[in-house]
Coordinates of C-alpha atoms in Angstrom, one line a residue:
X555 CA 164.2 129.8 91.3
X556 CA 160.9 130.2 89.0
X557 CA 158.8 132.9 90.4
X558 CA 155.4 132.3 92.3
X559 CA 152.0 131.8 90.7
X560 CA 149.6 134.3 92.5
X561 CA 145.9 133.4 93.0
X562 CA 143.9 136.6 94.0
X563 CA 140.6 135.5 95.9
X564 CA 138.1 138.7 95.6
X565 CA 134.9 139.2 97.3
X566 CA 132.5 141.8 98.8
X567 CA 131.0 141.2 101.7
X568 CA 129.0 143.4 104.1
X569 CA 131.0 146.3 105.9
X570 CA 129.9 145.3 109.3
X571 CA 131.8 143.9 112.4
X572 CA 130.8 140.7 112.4
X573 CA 132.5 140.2 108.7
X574 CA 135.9 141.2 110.1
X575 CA 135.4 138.3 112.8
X576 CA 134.4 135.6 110.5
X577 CA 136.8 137.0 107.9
X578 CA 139.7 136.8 111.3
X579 CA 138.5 133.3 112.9
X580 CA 137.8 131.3 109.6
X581 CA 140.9 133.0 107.3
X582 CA 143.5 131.3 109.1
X583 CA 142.1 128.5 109.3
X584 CA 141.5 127.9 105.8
X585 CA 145.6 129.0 105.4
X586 CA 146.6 125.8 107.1
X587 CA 144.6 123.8 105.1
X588 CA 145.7 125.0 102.0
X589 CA 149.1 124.9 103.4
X590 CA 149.0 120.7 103.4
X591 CA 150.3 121.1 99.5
X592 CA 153.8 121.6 99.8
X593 CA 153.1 123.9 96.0
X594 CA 151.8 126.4 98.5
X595 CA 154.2 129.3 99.5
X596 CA 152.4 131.9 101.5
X597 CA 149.8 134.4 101.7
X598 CA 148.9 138.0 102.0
X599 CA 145.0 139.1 102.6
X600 CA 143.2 142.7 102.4
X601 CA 140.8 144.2 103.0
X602 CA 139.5 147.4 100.7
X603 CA 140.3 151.1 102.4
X604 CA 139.4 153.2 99.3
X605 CA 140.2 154.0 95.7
X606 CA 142.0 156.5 94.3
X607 CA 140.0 160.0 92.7
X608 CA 142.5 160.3 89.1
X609 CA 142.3 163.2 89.4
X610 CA 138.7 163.5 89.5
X611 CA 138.2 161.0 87.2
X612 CA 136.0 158.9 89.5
X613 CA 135.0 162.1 91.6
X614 CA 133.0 160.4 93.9
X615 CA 136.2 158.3 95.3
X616 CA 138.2 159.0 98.4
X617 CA 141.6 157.7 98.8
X618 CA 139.8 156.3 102.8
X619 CA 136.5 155.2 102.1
X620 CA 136.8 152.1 105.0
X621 CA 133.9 153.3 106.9
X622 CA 131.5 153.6 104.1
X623 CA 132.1 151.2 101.2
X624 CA 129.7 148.9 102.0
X625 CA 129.9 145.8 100.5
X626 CA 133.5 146.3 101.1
X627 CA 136.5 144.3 99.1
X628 CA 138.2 141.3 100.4
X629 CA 141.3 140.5 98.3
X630 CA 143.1 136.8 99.4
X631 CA 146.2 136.4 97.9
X632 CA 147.5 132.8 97.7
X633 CA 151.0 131.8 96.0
X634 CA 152.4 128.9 94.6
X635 CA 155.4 127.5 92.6
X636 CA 153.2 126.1 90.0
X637 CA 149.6 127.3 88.8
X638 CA 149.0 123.6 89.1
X639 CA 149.7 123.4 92.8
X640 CA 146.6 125.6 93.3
X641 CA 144.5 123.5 91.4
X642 CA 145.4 120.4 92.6
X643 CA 145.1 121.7 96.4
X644 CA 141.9 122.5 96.0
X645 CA 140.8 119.4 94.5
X646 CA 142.2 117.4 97.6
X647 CA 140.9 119.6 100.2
X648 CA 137.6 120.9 98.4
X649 CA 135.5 119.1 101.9
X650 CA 137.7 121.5 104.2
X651 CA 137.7 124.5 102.2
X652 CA 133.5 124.1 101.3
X653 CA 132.8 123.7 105.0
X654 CA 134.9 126.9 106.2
X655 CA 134.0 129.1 103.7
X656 CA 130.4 128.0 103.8
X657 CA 130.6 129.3 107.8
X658 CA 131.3 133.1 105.8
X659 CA 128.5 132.8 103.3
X660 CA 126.3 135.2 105.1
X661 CA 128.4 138.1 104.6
X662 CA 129.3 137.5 101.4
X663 CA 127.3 140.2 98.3
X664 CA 129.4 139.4 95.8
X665 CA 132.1 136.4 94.5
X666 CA 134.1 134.4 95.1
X667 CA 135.9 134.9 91.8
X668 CA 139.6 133.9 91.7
X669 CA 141.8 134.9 88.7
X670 CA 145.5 133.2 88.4
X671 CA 148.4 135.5 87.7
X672 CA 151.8 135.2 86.3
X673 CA 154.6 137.8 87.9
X674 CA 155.7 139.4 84.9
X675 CA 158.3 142.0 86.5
X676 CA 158.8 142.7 90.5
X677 CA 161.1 144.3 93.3
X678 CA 159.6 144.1 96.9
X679 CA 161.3 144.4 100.0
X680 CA 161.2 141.7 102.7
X681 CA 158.8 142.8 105.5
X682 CA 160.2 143.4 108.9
X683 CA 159.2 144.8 112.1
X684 CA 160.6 148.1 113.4
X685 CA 162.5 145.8 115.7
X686 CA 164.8 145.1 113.0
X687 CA 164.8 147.7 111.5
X688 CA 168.4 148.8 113.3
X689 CA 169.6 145.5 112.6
X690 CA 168.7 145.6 108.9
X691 CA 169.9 149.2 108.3
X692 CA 173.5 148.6 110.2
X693 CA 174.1 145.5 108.1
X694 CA 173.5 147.1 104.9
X695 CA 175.8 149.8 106.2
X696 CA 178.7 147.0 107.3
X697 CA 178.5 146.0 103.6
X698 CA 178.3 149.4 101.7
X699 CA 175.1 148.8 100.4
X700 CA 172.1 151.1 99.9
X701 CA 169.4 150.1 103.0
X702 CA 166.6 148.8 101.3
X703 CA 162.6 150.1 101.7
X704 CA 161.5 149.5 105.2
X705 CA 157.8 147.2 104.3
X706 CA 156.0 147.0 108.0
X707 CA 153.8 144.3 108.5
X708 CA 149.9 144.2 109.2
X709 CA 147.8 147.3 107.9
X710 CA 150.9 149.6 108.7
X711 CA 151.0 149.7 104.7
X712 CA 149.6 150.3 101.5
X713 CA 148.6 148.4 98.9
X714 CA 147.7 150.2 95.6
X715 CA 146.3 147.7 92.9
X716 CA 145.7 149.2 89.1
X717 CA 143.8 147.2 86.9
X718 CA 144.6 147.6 82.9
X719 CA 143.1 145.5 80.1
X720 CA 145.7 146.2 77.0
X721 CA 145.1 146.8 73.4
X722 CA 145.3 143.0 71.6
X723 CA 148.4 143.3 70.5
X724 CA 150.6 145.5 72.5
X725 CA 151.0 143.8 75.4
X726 CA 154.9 143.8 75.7
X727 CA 154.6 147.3 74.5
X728 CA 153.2 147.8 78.3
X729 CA 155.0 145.5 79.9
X730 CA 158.2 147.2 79.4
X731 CA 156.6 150.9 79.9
X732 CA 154.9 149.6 83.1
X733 CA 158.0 148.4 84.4
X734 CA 160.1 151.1 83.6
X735 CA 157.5 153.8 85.5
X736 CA 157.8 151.5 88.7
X737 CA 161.4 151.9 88.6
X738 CA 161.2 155.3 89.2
X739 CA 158.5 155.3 91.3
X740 CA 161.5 153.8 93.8
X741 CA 162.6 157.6 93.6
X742 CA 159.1 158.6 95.3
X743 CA 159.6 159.0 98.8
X744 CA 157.2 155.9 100.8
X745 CA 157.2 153.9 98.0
X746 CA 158.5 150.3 99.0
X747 CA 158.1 148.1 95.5
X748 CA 156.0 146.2 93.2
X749 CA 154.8 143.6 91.2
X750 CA 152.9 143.4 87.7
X751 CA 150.9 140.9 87.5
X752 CA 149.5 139.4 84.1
X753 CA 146.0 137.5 83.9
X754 CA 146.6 134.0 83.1
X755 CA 143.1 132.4 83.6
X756 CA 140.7 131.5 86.6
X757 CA 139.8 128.8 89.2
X758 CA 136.6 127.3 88.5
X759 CA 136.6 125.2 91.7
X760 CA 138.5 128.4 93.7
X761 CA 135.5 130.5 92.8
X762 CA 133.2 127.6 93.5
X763 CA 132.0 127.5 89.8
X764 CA 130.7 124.0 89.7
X765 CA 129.1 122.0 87.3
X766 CA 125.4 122.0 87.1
X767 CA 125.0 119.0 89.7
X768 CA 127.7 120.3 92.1
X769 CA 126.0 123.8 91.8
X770 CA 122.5 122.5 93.1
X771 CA 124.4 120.1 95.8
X772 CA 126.0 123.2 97.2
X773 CA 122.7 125.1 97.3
X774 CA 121.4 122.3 99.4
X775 CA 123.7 122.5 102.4
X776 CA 124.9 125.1 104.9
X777 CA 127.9 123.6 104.5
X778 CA 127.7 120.6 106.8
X779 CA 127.5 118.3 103.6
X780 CA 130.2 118.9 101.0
X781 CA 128.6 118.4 96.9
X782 CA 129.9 115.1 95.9
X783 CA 130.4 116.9 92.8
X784 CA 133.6 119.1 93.1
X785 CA 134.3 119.5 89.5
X786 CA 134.7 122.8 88.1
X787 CA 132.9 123.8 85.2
X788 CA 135.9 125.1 83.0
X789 CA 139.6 124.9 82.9
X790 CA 141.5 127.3 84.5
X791 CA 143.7 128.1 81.1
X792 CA 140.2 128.8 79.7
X793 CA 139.1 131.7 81.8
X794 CA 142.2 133.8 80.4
X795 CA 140.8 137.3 80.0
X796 CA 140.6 138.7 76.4
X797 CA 141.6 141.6 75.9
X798 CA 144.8 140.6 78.7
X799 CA 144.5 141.6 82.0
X800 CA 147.3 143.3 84.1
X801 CA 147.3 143.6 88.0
X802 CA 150.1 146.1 89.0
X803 CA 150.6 145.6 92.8
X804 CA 152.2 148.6 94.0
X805 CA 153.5 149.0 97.6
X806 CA 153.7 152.3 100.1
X807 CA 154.2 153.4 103.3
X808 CA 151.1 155.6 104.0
X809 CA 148.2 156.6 102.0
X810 CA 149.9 159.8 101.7
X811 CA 152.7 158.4 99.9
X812 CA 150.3 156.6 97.7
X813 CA 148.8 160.1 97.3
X814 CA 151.0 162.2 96.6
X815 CA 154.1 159.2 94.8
X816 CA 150.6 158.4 92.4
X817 CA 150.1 161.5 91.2
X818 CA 153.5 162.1 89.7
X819 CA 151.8 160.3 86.4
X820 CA 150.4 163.9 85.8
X821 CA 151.9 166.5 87.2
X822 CA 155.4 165.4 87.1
X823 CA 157.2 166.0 83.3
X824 CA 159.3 162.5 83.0
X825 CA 156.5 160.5 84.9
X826 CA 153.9 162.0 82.9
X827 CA 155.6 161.0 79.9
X828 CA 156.3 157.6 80.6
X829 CA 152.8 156.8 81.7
X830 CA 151.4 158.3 78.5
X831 CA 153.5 155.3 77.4
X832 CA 151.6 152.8 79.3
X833 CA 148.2 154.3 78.7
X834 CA 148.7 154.2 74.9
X835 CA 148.7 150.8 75.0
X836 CA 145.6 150.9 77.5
X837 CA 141.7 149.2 76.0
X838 CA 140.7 150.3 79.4
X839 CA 141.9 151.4 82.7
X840 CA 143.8 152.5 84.9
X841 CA 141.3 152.2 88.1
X842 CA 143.6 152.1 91.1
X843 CA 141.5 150.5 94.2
X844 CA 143.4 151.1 97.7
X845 CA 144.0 148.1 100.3
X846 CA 145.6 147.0 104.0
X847 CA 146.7 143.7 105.1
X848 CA 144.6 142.4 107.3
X849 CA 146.8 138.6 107.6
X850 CA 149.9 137.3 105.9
X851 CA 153.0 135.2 105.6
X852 CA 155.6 137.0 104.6
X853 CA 158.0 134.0 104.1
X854 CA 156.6 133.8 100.0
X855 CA 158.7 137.1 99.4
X856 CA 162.0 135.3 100.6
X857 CA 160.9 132.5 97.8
X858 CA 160.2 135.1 95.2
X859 CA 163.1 137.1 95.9
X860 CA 165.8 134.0 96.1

């Protein structure tokens, strides 16, 4: 089965209570809207916990910075079985989708701004409850297999996401180093899979980049009249990111694990030198940013996994 197109939704808003609660009463809301397309295969939102030091690269960083990042990060993952799907969804159901994100505008500082990804490489687990967990771990003992990486569900995990913009060039040169390094992350004790993710372009209508006209007809309305206008102001394939942009979605238990299975790049011999791999091919990054799930459906991961 062809893997999922990712859309990835990010915003800061104000680091205040009342976000959380719009963010919580209109966020699944808009989910069942957008899942009318039957392109639409799931979901998994986040909201920013910290980013992490390198070492002391960004020295003012803390690996949990939830309580004072303010505006804080709100990432909205959306997947789909064609990049098309996405477009076309929001086309169909731009009236729904302006009015309930229009109720959230007052928290919002910065964005929307929704880039389109291809899944180059990936090897997540399912996400269970510890419920299952004995179920899950006697099967895979049954059939001699090796139990695969408990994922819980929720904020009881880690999402680490490293942005890289690669040398013109060289990007299958990083490709294969970046995929190689997660491999052995698997080794690191909490860490529970991947995905790198490769810029392919960008929603003009998801990011509410209008043309001109549907620009000022937005601006006139709190979101009780729609712009009769919903065309975006450039094609998606046209916001591709020069140099290429790489998302690596990286998975753990605990920020500890994050902390500590990270930090192998430099202080570990074999790690070190197959990141140095990876950052030769680097323009600029790393800059690892920290997250939770707030909301998701976990069902995408059986599509991307069948």
């Amino acid at each position: 089965m062809p893997r999922p197109y990712i859309a990835i939704n990010d915003a800061k808003v104000v680091n205040a209570e009342s976000s959380f609660q719009a963010f919580q009463q209109v966020g699944p809301k808009v989910c069942m809207v957008t899942a009318n397309h039957p392109g639409f295969v799931g979901f998994q939102n986040h909201v920013q916990i910290g980013v992490f030091p390198m070492g002391g690269r960004y020295g003012g960083a803390k690996m949990d910075m939830h309580e004072e990042l303010n505006p804080i990060g709100i990432r909205q993952y959306t997947m789909w079985k064609r990049w098309e799907d996405h477009e076309e969804m929001h086309y169909q159901q731009f009236d729904s989708i302006f009015r309930l994100c229009s109720s959230c505008l007052g928290m919002v500082v910065e964005g929307p701004w929704e880039d389109m990804y291809e899944i180059i490489s990936s090897d997540l687990p399912e996400v269970i409850a510890m419920t299952d967990v004995p179920s899950k771990l006697g099967a895979a003992f049954m059939a001699g297999q090796q139990p695969a990486p408990v994922a819980m569900p929720y904020g009881q995990r880690v999402i680490a996401g490293s942005d890289h913009y690669i040398i013109p060039g060289r990007e299958q040169e990083f490709e294969t180093a970046i995929t190689e390094l997660m491999k052995m992350f698997q080794k690191a004790p909490g860490f529970l899979g991947y995905m790198v993710l490769k810029q392919i372009g960008a929603s003009a209508i998801g990011s509410f980049q209008l043309q001109p006209e549907g620009i000022h007809q937005a601006l006139q309305t709190l979101g009780d009249n729609p712009p009769k206008n919903k065309e975006g102001n450039f094609k998606l394939i046209e916001a591709k990111k020069t140099p290429t942009k790489y998302l690596v979605h990286m998975e753990w238990s605990d920020l500890n694990s994050a902390m500590f299975g990270i930090s192998r790049v430099v202080i570990n011999g074999r790690y070190r030198a197959q990141h140095d791999k990876v950052l030769a091919t680097v323009l600029q990054g790393p800059y690892v940013t920290l997250w939770s799930p707030m909301m998701e459906d976990t069902s995408w991961r059986e599509y991307l996994n069948e």
